[in-house]
Coordinates of C-alpha atoms in Angstrom, one line a residue:
X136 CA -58.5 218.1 91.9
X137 CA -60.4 220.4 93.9
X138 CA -58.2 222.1 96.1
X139 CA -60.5 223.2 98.8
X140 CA -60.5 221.7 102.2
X141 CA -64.0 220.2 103.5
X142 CA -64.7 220.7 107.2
X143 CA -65.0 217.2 107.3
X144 CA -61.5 216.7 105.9
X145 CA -60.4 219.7 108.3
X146 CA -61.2 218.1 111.1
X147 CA -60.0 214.3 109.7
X148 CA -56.5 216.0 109.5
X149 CA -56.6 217.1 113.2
X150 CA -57.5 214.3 114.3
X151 CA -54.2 212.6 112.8
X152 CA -52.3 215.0 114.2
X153 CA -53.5 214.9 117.7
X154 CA -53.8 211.0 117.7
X155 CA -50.2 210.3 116.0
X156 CA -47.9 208.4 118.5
X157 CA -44.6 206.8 118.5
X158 CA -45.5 203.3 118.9
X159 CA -43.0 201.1 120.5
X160 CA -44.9 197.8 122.0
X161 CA -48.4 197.5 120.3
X162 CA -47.3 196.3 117.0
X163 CA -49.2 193.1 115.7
X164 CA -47.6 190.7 112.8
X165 CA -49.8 191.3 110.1
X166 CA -48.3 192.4 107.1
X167 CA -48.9 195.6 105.7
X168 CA -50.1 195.2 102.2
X169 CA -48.4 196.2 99.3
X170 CA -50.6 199.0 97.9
X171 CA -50.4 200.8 100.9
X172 CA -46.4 200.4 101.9
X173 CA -46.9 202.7 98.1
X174 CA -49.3 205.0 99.5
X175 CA -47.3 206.0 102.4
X176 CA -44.1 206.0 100.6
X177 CA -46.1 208.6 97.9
X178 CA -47.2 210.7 100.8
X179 CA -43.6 210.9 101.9
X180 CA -42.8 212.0 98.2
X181 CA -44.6 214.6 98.2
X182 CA -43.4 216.3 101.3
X183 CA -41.8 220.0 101.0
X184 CA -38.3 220.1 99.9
X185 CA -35.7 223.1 99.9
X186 CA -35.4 223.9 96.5
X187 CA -37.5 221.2 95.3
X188 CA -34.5 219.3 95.6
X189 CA -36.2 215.9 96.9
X190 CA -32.9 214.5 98.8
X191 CA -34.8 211.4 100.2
X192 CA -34.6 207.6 99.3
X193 CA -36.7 205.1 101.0
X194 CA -35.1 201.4 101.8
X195 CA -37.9 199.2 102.4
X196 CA -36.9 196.1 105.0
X197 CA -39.0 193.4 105.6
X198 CA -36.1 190.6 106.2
X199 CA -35.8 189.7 109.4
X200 CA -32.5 189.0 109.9
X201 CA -31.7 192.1 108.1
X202 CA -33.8 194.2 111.0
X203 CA -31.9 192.1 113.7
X204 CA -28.7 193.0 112.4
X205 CA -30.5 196.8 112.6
X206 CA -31.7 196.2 116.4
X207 CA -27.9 195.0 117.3
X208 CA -26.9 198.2 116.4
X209 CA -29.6 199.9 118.8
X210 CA -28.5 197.8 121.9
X211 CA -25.4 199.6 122.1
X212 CA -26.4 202.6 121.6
X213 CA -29.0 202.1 123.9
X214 CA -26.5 201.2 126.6
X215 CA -24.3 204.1 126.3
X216 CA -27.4 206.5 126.5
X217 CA -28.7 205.1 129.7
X218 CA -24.9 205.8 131.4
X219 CA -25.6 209.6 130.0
X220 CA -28.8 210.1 132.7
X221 CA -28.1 210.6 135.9
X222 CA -28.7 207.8 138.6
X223 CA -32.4 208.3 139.9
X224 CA -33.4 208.3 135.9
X225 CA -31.3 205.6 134.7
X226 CA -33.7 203.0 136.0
X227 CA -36.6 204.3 134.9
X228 CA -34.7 204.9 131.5
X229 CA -33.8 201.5 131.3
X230 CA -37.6 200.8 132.0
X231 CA -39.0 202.2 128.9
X232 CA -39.9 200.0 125.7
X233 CA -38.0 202.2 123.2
X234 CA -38.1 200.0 119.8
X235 CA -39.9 198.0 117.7
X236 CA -38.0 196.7 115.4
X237 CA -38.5 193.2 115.7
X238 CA -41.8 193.3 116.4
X239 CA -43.1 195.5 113.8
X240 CA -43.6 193.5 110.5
X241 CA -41.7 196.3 108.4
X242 CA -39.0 199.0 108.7
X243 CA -38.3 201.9 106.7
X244 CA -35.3 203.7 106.9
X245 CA -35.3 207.3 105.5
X246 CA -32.3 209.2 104.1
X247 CA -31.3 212.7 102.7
X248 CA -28.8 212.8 99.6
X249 CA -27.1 216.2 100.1
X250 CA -25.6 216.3 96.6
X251 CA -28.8 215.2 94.8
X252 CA -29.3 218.9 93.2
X253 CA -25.4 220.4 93.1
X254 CA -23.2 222.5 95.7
X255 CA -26.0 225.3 94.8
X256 CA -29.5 224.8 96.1
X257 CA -32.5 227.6 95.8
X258 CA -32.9 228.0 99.7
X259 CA -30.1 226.2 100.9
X260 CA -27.2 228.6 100.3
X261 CA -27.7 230.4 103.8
X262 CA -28.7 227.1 105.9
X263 CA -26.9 224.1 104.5
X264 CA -28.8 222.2 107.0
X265 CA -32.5 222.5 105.0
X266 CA -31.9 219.7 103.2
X267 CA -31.5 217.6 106.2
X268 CA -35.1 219.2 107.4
X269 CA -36.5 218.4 103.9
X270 CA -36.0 214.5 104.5
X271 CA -37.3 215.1 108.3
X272 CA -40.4 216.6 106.4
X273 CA -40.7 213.0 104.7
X274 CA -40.8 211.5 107.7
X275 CA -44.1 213.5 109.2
X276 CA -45.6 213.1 105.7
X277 CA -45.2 209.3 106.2
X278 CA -45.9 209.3 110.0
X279 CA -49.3 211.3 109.3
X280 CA -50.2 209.1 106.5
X281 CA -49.4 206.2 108.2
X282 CA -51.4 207.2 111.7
X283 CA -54.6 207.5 108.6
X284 CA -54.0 204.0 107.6
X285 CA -54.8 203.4 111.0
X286 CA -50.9 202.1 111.1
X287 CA -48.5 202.7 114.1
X288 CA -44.8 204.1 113.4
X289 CA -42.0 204.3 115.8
X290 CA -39.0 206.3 114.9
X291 CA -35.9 204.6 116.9
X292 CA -33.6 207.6 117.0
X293 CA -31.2 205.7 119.5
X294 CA -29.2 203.8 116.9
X295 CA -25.9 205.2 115.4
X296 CA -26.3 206.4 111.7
X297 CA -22.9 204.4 110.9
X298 CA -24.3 201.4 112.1
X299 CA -27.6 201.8 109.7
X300 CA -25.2 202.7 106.9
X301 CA -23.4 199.5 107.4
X302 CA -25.9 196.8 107.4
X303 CA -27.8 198.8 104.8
X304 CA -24.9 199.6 102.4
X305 CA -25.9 202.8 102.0
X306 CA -23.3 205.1 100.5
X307 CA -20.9 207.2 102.6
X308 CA -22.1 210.6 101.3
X309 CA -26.1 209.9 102.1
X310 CA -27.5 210.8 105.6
X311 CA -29.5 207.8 107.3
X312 CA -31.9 210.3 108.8
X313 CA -34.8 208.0 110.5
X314 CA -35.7 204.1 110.8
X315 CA -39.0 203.6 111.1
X316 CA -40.8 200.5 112.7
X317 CA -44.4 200.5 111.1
X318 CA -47.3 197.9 111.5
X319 CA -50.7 197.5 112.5
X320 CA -51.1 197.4 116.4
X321 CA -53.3 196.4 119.2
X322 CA -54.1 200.1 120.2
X323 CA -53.1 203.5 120.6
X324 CA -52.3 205.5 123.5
X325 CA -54.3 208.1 124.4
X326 CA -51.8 210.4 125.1
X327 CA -48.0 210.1 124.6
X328 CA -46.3 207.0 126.4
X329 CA -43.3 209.3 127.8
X330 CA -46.3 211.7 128.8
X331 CA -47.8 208.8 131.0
X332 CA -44.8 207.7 132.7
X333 CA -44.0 211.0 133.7
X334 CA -40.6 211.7 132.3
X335 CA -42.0 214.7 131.1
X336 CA -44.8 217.3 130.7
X337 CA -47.0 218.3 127.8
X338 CA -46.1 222.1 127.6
X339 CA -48.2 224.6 127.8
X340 CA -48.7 226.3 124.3
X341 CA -49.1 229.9 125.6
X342 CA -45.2 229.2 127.1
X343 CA -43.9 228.8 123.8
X344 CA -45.7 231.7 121.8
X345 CA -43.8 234.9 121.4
X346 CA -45.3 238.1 119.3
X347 CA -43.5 240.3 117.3
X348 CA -39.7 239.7 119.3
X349 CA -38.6 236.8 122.0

């Protein structure tokens, strides 16, 4: 393999980057074929891992009632977040379209086994929590890979991890870290949907660069 990035490819990679969204409404019903459900779950694979420990599993759900079961579960928590905002954002909260995953033709739930590699992990011994980050990596791997399969993804973050565990049976000691809604769609926003509506700004990058100290 050679190693060296193109221009071309340079550039191909920034444009995934800067066009990657969380899609939440566009999703169409066609399904996602086969061989590339195992290209995205490869690029996931090979994502960086603390230790080379490799603490994710991938659960593949295309059953329907299955992901309803996983969308009941998002409902509730979806009610107690909009009681968290205050009053003049709770409407507009309450407004947003924040889950796909009936919608999207496939979900794919991502977890972190923290015992995968012992109590001793090269990398892990001062921050226990870079295994966690290692299974997060997955996720962009995926998210990236997907957005150059010209595939949306939604992460739905507002859905208790117990609740996932349950319907799932996943076993108590592994960490449900993402569900991910991913299918073809209709289009891609041009810039962030949260960015549109206003909740909140793109920040500047020369606000969040620091040299040599804070």
């Amino acid at each position: 393999m050679n190693m060296t990035i193109s221009e071309q490819e340079r550039d191909a990679l920034y444009k995934v980057i800067y066009s990657r969204r969380d899609v939440r409404g566009q999703f169409l019903a066609n399904p996602v074929p086969e061989e590339v459900i195992s290209r995205l779950l490869d690029a996931a694979h090979h994502a960086p891992s603390v230790g080379f420990m490799q603490p994710w599993d991938f659960i593949v759900i295309k059953d329907r009632a299955v992901r309803s079961k996983v969308r009941d579960g998002f409902e509730v928590a979806h009610a107690e977040a909009a009681a968290m905002f205050s009053e003049d954002k709770q409407e507009q909260y309450r407004s947003f379209k924040l889950e796909g995953i009936m919608e999207s033709p496939l979900g794919i739930c991502i977890t972190c086994d923290r015992t995968r590699s012992g109590e001793v992990v090269i990398g892990r011994t001062a921050n226990p929590e870079m295994d966690l980050y290692s299974s997060v990596c997955a996720v962009q791997n995926l998210w990236l890979a997907a957005r150059a399969e010209n595939l949306g993804v939604g992460w739905v973050s507002i859905i208790h991890h117990d609740h996932i565990r349950e319907v799932l049976g996943i076993p108590e000691h592994i960490v449900p870290v993402a569900w991910l809604c991913v299918g073809y769609v209709s289009f891609f926003h041009q810039t962030p949907e949260l960015e549109q509506a206003g909740w909140l700004p793109r920040m500047e990058l020369d606000s969040l660069v620091h040299y040599e100290t804070w």
